[in-house]
CSV table of C-alpha atoms in Angstrom, one decimal:
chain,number,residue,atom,x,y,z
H,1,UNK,CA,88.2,72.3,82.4
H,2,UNK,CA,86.2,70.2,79.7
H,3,UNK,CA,85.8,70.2,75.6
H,4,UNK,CA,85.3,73.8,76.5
H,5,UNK,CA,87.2,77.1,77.8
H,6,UNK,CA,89.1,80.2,77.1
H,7,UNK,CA,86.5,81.8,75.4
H,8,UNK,CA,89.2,84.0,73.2
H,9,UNK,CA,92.1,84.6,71.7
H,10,UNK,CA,91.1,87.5,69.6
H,11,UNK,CA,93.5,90.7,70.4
H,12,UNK,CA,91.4,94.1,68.7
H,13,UNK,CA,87.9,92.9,69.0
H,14,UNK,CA,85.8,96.1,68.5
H,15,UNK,CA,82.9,97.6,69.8
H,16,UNK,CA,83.3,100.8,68.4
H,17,UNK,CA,79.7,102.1,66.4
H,18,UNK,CA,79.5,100.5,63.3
H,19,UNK,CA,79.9,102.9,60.1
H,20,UNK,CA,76.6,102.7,58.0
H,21,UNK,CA,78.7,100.7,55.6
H,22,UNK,CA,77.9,97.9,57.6
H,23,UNK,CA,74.6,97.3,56.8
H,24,UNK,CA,74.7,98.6,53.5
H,25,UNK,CA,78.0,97.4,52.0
H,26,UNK,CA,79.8,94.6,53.8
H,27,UNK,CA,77.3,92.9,55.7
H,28,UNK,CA,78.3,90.0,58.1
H,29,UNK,CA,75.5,86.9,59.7
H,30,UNK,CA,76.6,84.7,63.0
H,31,UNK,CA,74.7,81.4,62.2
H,32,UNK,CA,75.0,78.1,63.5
H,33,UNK,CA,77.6,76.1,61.6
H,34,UNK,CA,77.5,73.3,59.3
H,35,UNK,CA,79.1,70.4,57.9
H,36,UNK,CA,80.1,72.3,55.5
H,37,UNK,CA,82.3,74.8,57.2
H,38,UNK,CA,84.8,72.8,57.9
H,39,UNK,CA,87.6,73.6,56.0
H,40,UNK,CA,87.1,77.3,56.9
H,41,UNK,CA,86.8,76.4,61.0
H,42,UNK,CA,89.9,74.0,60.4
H,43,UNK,CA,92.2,77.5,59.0
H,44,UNK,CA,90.4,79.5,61.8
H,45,UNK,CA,91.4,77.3,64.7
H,46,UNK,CA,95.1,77.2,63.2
H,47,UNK,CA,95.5,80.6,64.4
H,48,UNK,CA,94.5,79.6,67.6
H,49,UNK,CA,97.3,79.9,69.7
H,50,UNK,CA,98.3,78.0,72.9
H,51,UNK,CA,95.1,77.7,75.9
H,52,UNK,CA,92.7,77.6,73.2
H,53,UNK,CA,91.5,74.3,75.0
H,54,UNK,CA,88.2,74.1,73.2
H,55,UNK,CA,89.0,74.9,69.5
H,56,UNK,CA,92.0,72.8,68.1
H,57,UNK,CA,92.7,72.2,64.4
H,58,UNK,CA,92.0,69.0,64.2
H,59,UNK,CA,89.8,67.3,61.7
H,60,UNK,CA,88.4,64.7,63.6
H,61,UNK,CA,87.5,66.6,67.2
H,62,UNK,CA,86.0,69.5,64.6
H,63,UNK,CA,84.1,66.5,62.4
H,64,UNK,CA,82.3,65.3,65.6
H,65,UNK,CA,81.7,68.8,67.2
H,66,UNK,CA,80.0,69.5,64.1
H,67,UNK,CA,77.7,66.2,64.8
H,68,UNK,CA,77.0,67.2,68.2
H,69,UNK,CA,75.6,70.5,66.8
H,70,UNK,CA,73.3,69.0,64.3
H,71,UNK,CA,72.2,66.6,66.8
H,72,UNK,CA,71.6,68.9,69.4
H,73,UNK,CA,69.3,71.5,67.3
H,74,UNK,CA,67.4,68.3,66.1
H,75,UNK,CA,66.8,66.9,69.6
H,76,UNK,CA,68.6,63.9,69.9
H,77,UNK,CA,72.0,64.9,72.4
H,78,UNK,CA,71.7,63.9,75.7
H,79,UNK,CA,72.1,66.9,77.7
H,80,UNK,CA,75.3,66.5,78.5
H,81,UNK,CA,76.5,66.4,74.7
H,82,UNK,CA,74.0,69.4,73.9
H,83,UNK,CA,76.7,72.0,72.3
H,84,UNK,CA,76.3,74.8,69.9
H,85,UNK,CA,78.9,76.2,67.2
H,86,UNK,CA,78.5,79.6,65.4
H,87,UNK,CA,80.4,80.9,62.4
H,88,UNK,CA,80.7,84.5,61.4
H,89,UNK,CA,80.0,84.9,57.7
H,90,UNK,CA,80.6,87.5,55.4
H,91,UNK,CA,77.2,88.4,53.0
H,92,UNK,CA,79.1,89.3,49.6
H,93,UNK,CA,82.0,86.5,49.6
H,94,UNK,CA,80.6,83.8,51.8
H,95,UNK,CA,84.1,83.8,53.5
H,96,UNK,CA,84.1,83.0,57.2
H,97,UNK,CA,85.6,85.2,59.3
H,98,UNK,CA,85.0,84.1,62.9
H,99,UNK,CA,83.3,81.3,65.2
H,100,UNK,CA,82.2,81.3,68.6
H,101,UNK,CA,80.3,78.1,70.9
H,102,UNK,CA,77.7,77.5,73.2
H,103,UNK,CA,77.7,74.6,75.7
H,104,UNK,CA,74.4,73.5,77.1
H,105,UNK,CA,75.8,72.2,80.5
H,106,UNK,CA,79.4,71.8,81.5
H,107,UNK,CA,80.6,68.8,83.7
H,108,UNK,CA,78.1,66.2,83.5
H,109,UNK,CA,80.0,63.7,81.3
H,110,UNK,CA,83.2,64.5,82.5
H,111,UNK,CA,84.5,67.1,85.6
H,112,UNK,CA,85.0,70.8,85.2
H,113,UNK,CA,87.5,71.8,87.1
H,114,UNK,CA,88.3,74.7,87.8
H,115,UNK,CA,90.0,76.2,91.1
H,116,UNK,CA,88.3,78.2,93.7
H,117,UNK,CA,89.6,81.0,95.8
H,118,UNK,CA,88.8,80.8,99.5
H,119,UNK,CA,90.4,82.3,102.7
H,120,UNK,CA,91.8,80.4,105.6
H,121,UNK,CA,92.0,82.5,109.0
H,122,UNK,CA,94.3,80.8,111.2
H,123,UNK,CA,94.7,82.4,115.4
H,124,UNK,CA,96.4,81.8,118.0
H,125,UNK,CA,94.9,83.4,121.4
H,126,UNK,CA,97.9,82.2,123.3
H,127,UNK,CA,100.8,84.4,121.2
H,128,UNK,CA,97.7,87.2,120.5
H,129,UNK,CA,98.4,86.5,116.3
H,130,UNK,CA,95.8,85.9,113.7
H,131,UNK,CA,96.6,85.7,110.1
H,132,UNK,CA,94.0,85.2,106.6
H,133,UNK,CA,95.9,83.4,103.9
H,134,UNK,CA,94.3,82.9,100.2
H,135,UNK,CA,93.9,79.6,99.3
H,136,UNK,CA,93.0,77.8,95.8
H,137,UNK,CA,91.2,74.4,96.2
H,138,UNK,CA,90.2,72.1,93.5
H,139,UNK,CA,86.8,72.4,92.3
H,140,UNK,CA,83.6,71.4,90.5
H,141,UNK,CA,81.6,73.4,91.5
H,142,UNK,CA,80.2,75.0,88.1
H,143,UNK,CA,79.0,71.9,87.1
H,144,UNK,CA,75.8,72.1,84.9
H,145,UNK,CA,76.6,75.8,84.1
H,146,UNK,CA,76.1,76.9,80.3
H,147,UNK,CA,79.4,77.4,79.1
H,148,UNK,CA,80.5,80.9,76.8
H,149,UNK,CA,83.9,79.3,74.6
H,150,UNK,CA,85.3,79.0,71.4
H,151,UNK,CA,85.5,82.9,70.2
H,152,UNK,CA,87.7,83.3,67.7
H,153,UNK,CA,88.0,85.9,65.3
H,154,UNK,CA,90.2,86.3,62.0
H,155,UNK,CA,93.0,89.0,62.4
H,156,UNK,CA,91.9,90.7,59.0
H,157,UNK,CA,88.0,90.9,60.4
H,158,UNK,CA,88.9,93.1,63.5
H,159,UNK,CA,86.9,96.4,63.5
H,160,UNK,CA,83.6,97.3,62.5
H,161,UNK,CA,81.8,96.0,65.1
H,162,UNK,CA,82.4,92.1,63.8
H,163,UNK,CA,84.0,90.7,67.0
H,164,UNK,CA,81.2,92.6,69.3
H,165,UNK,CA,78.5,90.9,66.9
H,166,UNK,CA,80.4,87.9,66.7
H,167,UNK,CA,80.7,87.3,70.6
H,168,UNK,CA,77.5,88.7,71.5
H,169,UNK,CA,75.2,86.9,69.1
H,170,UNK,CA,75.2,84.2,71.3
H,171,UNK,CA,73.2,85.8,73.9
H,172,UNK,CA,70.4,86.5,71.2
H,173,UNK,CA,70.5,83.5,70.8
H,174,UNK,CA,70.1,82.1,74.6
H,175,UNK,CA,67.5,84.9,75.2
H,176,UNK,CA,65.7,83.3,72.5
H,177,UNK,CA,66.0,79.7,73.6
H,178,UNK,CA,66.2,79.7,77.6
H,179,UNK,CA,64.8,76.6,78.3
H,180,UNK,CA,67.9,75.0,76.6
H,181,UNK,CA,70.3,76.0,78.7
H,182,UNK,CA,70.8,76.2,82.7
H,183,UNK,CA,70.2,78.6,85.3
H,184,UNK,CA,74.0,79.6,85.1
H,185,UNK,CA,76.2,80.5,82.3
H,186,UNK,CA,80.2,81.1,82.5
H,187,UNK,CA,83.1,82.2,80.3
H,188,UNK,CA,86.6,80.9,81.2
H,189,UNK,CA,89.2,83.2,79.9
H,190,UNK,CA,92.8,83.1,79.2
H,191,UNK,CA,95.1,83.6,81.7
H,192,UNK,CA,98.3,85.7,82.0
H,193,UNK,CA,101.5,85.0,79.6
H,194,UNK,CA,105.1,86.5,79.8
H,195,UNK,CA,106.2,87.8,76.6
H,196,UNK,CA,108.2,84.5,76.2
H,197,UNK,CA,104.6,82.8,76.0
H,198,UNK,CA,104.7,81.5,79.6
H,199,UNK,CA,102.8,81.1,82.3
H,200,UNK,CA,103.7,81.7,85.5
H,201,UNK,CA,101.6,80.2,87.3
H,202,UNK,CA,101.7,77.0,85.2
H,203,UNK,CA,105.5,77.2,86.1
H,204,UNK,CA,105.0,77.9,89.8
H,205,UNK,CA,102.5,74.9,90.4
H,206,UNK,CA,100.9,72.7,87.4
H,207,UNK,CA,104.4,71.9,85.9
H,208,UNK,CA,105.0,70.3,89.7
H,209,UNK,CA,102.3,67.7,89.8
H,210,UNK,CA,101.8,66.7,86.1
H,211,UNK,CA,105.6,66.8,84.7
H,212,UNK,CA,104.5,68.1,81.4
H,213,UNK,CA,104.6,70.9,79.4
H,214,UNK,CA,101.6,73.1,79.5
H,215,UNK,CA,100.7,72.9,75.5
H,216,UNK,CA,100.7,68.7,76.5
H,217,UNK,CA,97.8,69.2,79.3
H,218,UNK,CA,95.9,71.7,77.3
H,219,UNK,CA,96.0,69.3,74.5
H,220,UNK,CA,95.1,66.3,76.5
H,221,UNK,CA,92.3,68.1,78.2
H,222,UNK,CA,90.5,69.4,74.4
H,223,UNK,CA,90.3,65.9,73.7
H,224,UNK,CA,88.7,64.7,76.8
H,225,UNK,CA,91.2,63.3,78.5
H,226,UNK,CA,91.0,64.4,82.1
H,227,UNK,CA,91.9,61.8,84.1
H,228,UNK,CA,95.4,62.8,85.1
H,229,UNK,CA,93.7,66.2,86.6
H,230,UNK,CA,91.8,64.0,89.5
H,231,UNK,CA,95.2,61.8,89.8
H,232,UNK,CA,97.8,64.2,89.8
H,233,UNK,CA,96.3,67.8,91.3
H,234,UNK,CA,96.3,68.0,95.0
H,235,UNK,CA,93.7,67.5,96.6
H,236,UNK,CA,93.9,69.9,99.7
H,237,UNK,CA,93.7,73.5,99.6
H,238,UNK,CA,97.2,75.0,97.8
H,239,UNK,CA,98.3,78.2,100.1
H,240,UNK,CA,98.8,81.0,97.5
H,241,UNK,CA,101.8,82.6,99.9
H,242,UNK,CA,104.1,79.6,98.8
H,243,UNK,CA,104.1,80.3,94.6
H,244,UNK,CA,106.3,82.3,93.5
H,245,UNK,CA,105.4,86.8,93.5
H,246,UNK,CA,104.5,86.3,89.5
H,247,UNK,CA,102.4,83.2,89.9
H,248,UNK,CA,100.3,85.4,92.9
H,249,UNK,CA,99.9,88.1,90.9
H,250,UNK,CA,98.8,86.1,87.5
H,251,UNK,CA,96.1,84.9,89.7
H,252,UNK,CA,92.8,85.5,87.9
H,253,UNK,CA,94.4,88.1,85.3
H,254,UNK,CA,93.3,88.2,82.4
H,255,UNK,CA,95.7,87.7,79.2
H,256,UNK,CA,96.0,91.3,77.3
H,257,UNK,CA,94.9,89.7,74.0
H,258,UNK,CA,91.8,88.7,75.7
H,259,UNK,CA,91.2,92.4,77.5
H,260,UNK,CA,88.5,93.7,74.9
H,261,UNK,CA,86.5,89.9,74.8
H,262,UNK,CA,86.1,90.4,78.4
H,263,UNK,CA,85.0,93.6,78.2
H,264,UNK,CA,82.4,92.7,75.7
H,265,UNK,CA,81.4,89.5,78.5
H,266,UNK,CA,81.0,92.4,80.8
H,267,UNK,CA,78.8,94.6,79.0
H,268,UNK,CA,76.0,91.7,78.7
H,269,UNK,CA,76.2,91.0,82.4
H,270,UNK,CA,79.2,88.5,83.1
H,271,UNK,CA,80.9,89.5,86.1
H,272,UNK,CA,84.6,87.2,87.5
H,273,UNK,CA,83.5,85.4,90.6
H,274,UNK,CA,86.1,82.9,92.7
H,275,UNK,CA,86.8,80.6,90.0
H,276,UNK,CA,90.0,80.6,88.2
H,277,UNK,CA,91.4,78.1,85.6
H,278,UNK,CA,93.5,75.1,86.9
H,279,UNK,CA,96.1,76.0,84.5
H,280,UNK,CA,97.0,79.5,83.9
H,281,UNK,CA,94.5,80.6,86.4
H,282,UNK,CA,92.7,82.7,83.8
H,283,UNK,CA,89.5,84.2,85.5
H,284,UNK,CA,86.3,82.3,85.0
H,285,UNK,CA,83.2,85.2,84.3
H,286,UNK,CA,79.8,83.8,85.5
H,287,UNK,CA,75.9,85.4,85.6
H,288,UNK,CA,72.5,84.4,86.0
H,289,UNK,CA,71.2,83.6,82.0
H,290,UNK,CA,67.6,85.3,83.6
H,291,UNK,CA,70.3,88.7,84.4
H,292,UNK,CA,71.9,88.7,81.1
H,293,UNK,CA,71.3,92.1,79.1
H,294,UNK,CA,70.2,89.9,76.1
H,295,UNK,CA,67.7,88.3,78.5
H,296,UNK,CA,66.4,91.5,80.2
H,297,UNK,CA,66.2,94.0,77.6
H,298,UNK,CA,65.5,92.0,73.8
H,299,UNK,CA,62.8,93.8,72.5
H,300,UNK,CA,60.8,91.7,70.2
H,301,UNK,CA,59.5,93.6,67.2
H,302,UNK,CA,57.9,93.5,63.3
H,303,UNK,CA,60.7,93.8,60.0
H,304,UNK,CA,60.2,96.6,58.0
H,305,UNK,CA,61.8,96.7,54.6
H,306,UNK,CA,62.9,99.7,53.6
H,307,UNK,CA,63.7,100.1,50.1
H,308,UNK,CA,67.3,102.2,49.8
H,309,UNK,CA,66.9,104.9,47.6
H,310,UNK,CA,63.4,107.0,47.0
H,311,UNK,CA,61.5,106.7,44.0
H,312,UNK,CA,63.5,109.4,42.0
H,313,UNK,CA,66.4,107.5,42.7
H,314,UNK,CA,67.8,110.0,45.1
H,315,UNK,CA,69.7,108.9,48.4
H,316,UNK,CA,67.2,107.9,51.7
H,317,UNK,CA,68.2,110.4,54.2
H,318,UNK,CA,70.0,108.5,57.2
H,319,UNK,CA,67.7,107.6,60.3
H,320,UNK,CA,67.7,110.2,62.8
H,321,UNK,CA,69.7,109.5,66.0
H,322,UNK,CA,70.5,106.1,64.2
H,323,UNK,CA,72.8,103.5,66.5
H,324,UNK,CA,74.4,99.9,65.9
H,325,UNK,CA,71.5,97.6,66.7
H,326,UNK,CA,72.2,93.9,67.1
H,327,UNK,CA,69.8,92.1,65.1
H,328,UNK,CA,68.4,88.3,64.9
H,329,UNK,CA,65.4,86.3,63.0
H,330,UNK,CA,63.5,84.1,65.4
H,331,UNK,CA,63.8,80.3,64.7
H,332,UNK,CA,66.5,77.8,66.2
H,333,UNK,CA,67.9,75.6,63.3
H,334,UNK,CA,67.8,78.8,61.0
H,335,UNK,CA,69.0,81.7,63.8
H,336,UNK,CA,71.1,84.3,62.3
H,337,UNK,CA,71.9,87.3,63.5
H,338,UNK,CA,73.4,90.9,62.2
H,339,UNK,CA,74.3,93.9,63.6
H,340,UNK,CA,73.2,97.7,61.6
H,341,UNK,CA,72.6,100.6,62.3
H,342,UNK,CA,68.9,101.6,62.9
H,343,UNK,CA,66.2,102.7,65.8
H,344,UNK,CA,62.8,100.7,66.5
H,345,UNK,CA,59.9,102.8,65.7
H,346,UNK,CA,57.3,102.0,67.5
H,347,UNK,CA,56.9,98.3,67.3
H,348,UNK,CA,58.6,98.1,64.1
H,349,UNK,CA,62.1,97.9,63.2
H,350,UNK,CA,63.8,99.1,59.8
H,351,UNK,CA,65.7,96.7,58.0
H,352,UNK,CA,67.6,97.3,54.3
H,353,UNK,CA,66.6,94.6,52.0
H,354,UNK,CA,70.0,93.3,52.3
H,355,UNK,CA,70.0,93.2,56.2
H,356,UNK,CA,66.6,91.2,55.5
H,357,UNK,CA,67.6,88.8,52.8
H,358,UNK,CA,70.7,88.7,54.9
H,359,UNK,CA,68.3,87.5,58.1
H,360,UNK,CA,66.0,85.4,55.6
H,361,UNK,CA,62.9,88.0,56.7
H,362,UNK,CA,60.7,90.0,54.8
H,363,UNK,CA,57.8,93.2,55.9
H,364,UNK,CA,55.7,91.6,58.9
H,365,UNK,CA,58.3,88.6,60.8
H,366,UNK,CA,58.8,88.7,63.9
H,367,UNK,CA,62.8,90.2,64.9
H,368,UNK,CA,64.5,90.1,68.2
H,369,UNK,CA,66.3,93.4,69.0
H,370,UNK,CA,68.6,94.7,71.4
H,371,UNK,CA,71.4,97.5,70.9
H,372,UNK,CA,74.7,96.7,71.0
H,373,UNK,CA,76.0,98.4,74.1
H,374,UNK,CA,73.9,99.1,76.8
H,375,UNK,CA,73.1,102.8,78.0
H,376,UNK,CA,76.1,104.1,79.1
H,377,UNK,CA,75.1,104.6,82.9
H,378,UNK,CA,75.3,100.5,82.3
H,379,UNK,CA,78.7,100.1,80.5
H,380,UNK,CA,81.6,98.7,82.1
């Protein structure tokens, strides 16, 4: 684990089509954050709950990850600082309703661990007995990997297609921008939790070697302060037979508040390997960025503004066999993306003028364009 991980702890994200009210009456934009969004991201991560390692309300960490991002678009983060923080803005109000990150390469300035799950096949020709026993062993071996974290999306904003938009802009944006991120990208989730708010595999083995609470290593770990996970974690392989029944079946399970963000992961491509988190043992999603949807199927196309109502101010019949299209404008420092409902004709792309003010584009730029689930053959 590093400044990153669990990329969620949003509970109803939907990916339901969006209504057509989303494009035309309560438009929302995923753009790179600012300095000033800080007082929003500060209430945001207070509804973060516990494993949230990479988004904690506090001022300072959020001050400096804010700093990373500017100097990271403007070229001057070493790679291993290179980070990127989105925010989920409403059109109308300006409100922000959810933020999500992007880490360039994981591990570099400090280990990501996370544990890996092997099997041991022990025989004995003399008694006729073999045996294969699971094994976790400490590992680092994503290092470099681009890192999916920090989704999180306000309670009232659920629905509509917001935490679909929200999580998957960030794939517009690494389809756009390849060359800034590694060959690999992966998404540590949230692991299992009773529904007293434990973790049961934290209580089976963490809680032995580090002789504090869970919410004091997941703290000390968002602040960069990972030294006691080389001291204190064993170092040989840990036989999964000897935790408890509930810790071997938390083992790479996913949390149920995070169920529909991994679902979304899935749909671009993300697929759970043999990594798990060191903690709860949450299930760590990995892909090739060259195999992601965004990568493989963005089509790049021309705006066209289409003015919403005809010149004898009747309605503008709805777009024939219409779906939710995600949406972005090409640039880096001024990405924004949106998600409406629409279909490309032929190399062109209709756009309401609020989807384009919305995008900061206007009759003849340049759009990137994918929908926002993939053909249903494809769907997880």
């Amino acid at each position: 684990m590093t400044r990153q991980s669990k990329a969620t702890t949003t509970s109803d994200v939907s990916v339901a089509a969006a209504s057509d009210d989303i494009a035309a009456n309560s438009l929302r934009v995923v753009r790179l954050a600012r300095p000033g969004d800080l007082p929003a991201l500060l209430a945001l991560a207070a509804m973060a709950g516990p494993g949230m390692t990479s988004f904690k309300p506090d001022r300072a960490a959020l001050e400096a990850r804010l700093a990373r991002v500017a100097a990271t678009v403007e070229g001057q983060a070493p790679t291993a600082e290179q980070g990127y923080l989105f925010v989920m803005e409403d059109v109308d109000t300006g409100e922000i309703a959810g933020v999500c990150g992007l880490e360039a390469a994981v591990g570099l300035d400090q280990p990501f661990y996370t544990y890996r799950k092997d099997t041991i096949v022990h025989a004995s020709r003399e008694l006729n007995v073999w045996s294969r026993m699971l094994t976790l062993s400490l590992s680092n071996d994503l290092t470099g990997y681009s890192e999916l974290c920090s989704l999180l999306l306000d309670p009232k904003w659920r629905g509509h297609g917001n935490g679909a938009l929200l999580s998957k802009a960030r794939f517009l944006f690494m389809a756009q921008f390849p060359e800034r991120f590694g060959p690999h990208v992966c998404a540590e989730l949230r692991g299992f939790f009773d529904d007293e708010g434990q973790s049961p595999f934290w209580q089976s083995l963490g809680q032995h070697f580090f002789k504090i609470d869970f919410d004091q290593a997941d703290y000390l770990t968002s602040i960069g302060k990972k030294s006691f996970v080389a001291e204190l974690m064993p170092k040989y392989p840990i036989y999964v037979d000897f935790l408890s029944p509930q810790a071997q079946a938390a083992i790479g399970v996913t949390h149920r508040d995070t169920l529909p963000a991994r679902r979304l992961l899935e749909q671009e491509g993300m697929r759970f390997g043999s990594h798990v988190d060191i903690f709860d043992s949450g299930p760590v999603l990995e892909a090739r960025v060259a195999d992601l949807r965004a990568a493989r199927d963005s089509r790049y196309l021309t705006a066209n503004v289409v003015a919403p109502a005809s010149e004898d101010g009747s309605p503008v019949p709805a777009t024939p066999n219409a779906e939710p299209y995600l949406v972005a404008c090409l640039g880096l420092e001024g990405f924004r993306a949106t998600l409406v409902n629409g279909r490309p004709e032929r190399r062109a792309f209709a756009l309401s003028p609020l989807a384009a003010q919305a995008l900061g584009v206007k009759t003849g730029d340049r759009l990137q364009v994918l929908p926002l689930k993939p053909p249903r053959a494809e769907a997880v």
